[in-house]
Amino acid sequence: MTALLDVRNLAKSYGGVHAVRGVSFSLEAGQILALIGPNGAGKSTCFNMLNGQIRPNAGSITLAGQDITGLAPRVVWRKGVGRTFQITATFASMTVRENVQVALLSHHGKLWAAFRYAGAAYLKEAEALLALVGMEAQAARPCGELAYGDLKRLELAIALANDPKLLLMDEPTAGMAPKERVDLMRLTAGIAREKGIGVLFTEHDMDVVFEHADSVMVLNRGELIATGSPEAVRRDPQVRAIYLGDGLLYDAKHREGDAA
Amino acid sequence: MEFILVQTLSGLASAASLFLVASGLSIIFGVTRIVNFAHGAFYMLGAYMAFTLTDRWTGAFGFWGAIIAASLVVAVLGALMEMVLLRRIYQAPELFQLLATFGVTLMVQDIVVLIWGPEDLMGPRAPGFTGAVTVFGRMVPSYDFLLIALGPVVLGLLWLLFHYTRWGVLVRAATQDRDMVAALGVNQKWLFTSVFALGVFLAALGGALQIPRTTVSHSMDLAIIVEVFVVVVIGGLGSVLGAFVAAIIVSELNAFGILIFPKISLILVFLVMAVVLVIRPWGLFGKPESAPRPAAGLSIRPWRPFTPAERIAVAVGVFGAAVLPFFLGNYALTVGAEILVFVLFAASLHFLMTVGGLASFGHAAYFGLGAYGAAFLVKFTGAPMEAALLVGPLMGLAGAVVFGWFCVRLSGVYFAMLTLAFAQIAWSIAFQWVDVTGGDNGMLGIWPSTWASSPRGFFWLALGIAVVGVGILRVLVFSPFGYGLRASRDSALRSEAIGIDRRSMQWVAFIVAGTFAGISGATFAFLKGSVFPDFLGIPTSVDGLVMVLLGGIETVSGAVVGAVVYKALAIWLMSQTDLSKLVLGAIIVLLVVAFPKGIVGFLEDLRYRLRPPRANGAGPKTAGYGIAKVEAAE
Ligand SMILES: Nc1ncnc2c1ncn2[C@@H]1O[C@H](COP(=O)(O)OP(=O)(O)OP(=O)(O)O)[C@@H](O)[C@H]1O
Ligand SMILES: [Mg+2]
């Protein structure tokens, strides 16, 4: 059986800086895989290559047996890849529900329809997706006034709109309160297991990582230095040396980096 | 052979002033991120000021002293403008900055006429450079050689300034990373003002140096600014070297374009610009820009279709307009029809810039193309009005298909400059191609059919077209297409990540907007009974922008309200004062600085404050509604 996602020798450099080099891994349907690493390790760069936002210098990305390396994000999305961004990207001039409706319209190929009211399109599906992430009560609110944690949940609903096979979540819980984080990841894990979605996520909160990830990869300076079960990774001396050592979590150092 | 050489020299001489102005614009943009539309006005002021001073001070010292002094005086004026106006709008969307500086341009036009009179002025020759040099048996003015040498000298001086002075290094640092300079504790205000003064000095010098070559006139400003926009689009905004190279390219193309296509000399420049844009959208020496600040979409109040009550109100309004012919006289009805034409024009621009997030500075091109399309049909095929109104706008559509394809590759200020350049190209074709378009004399005798030939009949026709047109555009706003368009405006990142083909959507929006502009243009042709190159001119484009801004750029119905108010005001103003540009320019500046939300935006704010709306649709109110802090992304 071919893996859902198969990544071989992915590399990207900016000028002389190797943001990512020689990254290889694979992900099965229904599996939840965490990619962790210190700030600037290259996590966002990996995500951006996986969904086509930036073109890798080398390496290949295969989705369900199909080569998707270098395809545009909108093409990758049509093949069943949803993603959330480290810094949320939503449609601020629309309501929460409309945000999801736009994604649904696009998924059903109806975006070019010119003479019907979009606000009435796919209402049920939109409500259902919002209910899934616990946002049904806020459906009619302007997206621009949501709290940051709610925006993250809205992003998840949007990412689920195309019935993805694969979810890419770049720091899905950054900027949320600790309790919210655990809740959101629990929710995501539940949805993923139920629908057989493969999830790749990054996270700075180790509680979240160790509770939900089936497997963990550690990235440092663009290279994978460890892969394995959460327990194995936690015990790995190299990993401890890099950052678990200095205070177990490096949450305090966490910063909201540049745009994902 | 000799002829080619001489033509090359003449092109190089023209490049000098163009480079000075363009480099000034580029330097200012690099640091402040403002595209200074008023740069052409400062160029013109430099020329006028030099004219006055060279008139007073004679002799070699007097002449060159006057050139420098004139440029310095204008630089001080520029610094004043920066301190009084621009400091208030550095954070505003680019559209507002372009409009405000355009407002200043308008004001300067009237002020120049007030001070120096409407006639073209002839400056003195440069002492020591009055003769000509014989090159291969042809005469080349010796002043041209001076200018040819000047370009590289100024380029070298700027390079030295930016590499060997502390100030210059700071400017370069600020161009690369503005936040970093702020972090260094540099006085940013002073840095911005001095950069602005330097840029304006260069523009004024460029103007002052023109007086021995050409007459000084009050149309110099728009002529140069369009060429400068072409130069920076080709060379890359923010790059002095780019300005230098592109100024030479453009000037040479102009010099030879006249030989190849004497009638439409701009075609060659246009072709080169098109090629550059396809290969390097950010110009030969430019860097890809980060995402622009969108002109619209800053409001967090989502749009919604009319409620039943509002629909009734609109129906009553339309009915009220429809019965006006029973109460108004012929003059008022003609004015009314003109207002209605511009309602549709403004609505089409609104669709492009508010829904699509693409602020076009050349929307008049499609208005004018529609008008000329109708006029051609009438003149060359003898088609009746009905046919011309249907088919004529297709020329606006065709223009939008071609120009739009290039324009949507860009965004922000580049988009604005390119749309302006295209409109200017369309204008110059209408102006220069006398055999077909009648040139400046326009085309006359484009009369409506009998049933619409009375002011009353035409008013109804215009009303019908406006209501249907605006209605269709409004339906589009709330259609899936409109949502997709707005989505790609709100977040390019997210829309691309949910499968939206941003560029195609924007292209189609451009075509839709161009077509409706064409329809209003064709109607306008029959209202006036004639078409003129002015229809495609920059002032017409800017009128449209001001209408949308006045009505409220964040709103759905702002364009309609803005068009009615603005057009009525402008027609009234024209009859009251000779200084309509001065007043109009002041209104624009005031709008941008003090009233950026426009009439409808203001009313909506008022209503929101008086009666916060309940969430429309299902869902109970959540705690903290309306006071939730906006932690906007990006
Ligand atoms: N567009 C870019 N140009 C130059 N360098 C870049 C660019 N994007 C990323 N980098 C560099 O690549 C490296 C990896 O960045 P990346 O954003 O992938 O890190 P990350 O692991 O997501 O970090 P964080 O935890 O802060 O989000 C960093 O050194 C960063 O400075
Ligand atoms: Mg990151």
CSV table of C-alpha atoms and ligand atoms in Angstrom, one decimal, chain A residues 12-15 17-20 35-48 54 86 170-171 202 204 219 222 250 254-260, ligand 1:
chain,number,residue,atom,x,y,z
A,12,LYS,CA,15.1,24.6,0.3
A,13,SER,CA,17.6,27.3,0.8
A,14,TYR,CA,17.4,31.1,0.9
A,15,GLY,CA,20.5,32.6,-0.3
A,17,VAL,CA,20.8,29.6,4.4
A,18,HIS,CA,19.6,26.0,4.2
A,19,ALA,CA,16.1,26.4,5.6
A,20,VAL,CA,15.3,22.8,5.0
A,35,LEU,CA,6.9,18.0,13.4
A,36,ILE,CA,8.7,19.8,16.2
A,37,GLY,CA,11.8,21.9,16.4
A,38,PRO,CA,13.1,25.2,17.7
A,39,ASN,CA,12.2,28.6,16.1
A,40,GLY,CA,13.6,28.9,12.7
A,41,ALA,CA,14.2,25.2,12.3
A,42,GLY,CA,12.4,25.2,9.0
A,43,LYS,CA,8.9,23.9,10.0
A,44,SER,CA,6.9,26.5,8.2
A,45,THR,CA,9.1,26.2,5.2
A,46,CYS,CA,8.3,22.4,5.1
A,47,PHE,CA,4.6,23.2,5.3
A,48,ASN,CA,4.9,25.8,2.6
A,54,ILE,CA,7.0,27.6,-2.2
A,86,GLN,CA,0.8,29.8,11.6
A,170,ASP,CA,1.2,25.0,11.2
A,171,GLU,CA,1.0,25.8,14.9
A,202,THR,CA,3.8,21.6,14.3
A,204,HIS,CA,5.5,24.3,20.5
A,219,LEU,CA,13.7,19.3,12.9
A,222,GLY,CA,16.6,22.3,8.5
A,250,TYR,CA,10.9,26.2,25.4
A,254,HIS,CA,8.1,31.2,21.8
A,255,ARG,CA,7.4,34.0,19.5
A,256,GLU,CA,4.9,34.6,16.8
A,257,GLY,CA,7.3,34.4,13.9
A,258,ASP,CA,6.9,35.8,10.4
A,259,ALA,CA,4.0,35.0,8.3
A,260,ALA,CA,3.7,31.3,7.7
C,1,LIG,N1,11.5,34.1,2.6
C,1,LIG,C1,12.6,33.9,3.3
C,1,LIG,N2,13.7,34.4,3.0
C,1,LIG,C2,14.9,34.2,3.7
C,1,LIG,N3,15.0,33.4,4.7
C,1,LIG,C3,13.8,32.7,5.1
C,1,LIG,C4,12.6,32.9,4.4
C,1,LIG,N4,11.6,32.2,5.0
C,1,LIG,C5,12.3,31.5,6.0
C,1,LIG,N5,13.6,31.8,6.0
C,1,LIG,C6,14.6,31.3,7.0
C,1,LIG,O1,14.4,29.9,6.9
C,1,LIG,C7,14.6,29.4,8.2
C,1,LIG,C8,13.4,28.5,8.6
C,1,LIG,O2,12.2,29.3,8.7
C,1,LIG,P1,10.8,28.7,9.1
C,1,LIG,O3,9.8,29.8,9.1
C,1,LIG,O4,10.5,27.6,8.3
C,1,LIG,O5,11.0,28.3,10.6
C,1,LIG,P2,10.0,27.7,11.6
C,1,LIG,O6,10.6,26.4,12.1
C,1,LIG,O7,8.6,27.7,11.1
C,1,LIG,O8,10.1,28.7,12.8
C,1,LIG,P3,9.0,29.2,13.9
C,1,LIG,O9,8.9,28.3,15.0
C,1,LIG,O10,9.5,30.5,14.3
C,1,LIG,O11,7.7,29.4,13.1
C,1,LIG,C9,14.8,30.5,9.2
C,1,LIG,O12,16.2,30.7,9.4
C,1,LIG,C10,14.3,31.7,8.4
C,1,LIG,O13,15.0,32.9,8.8
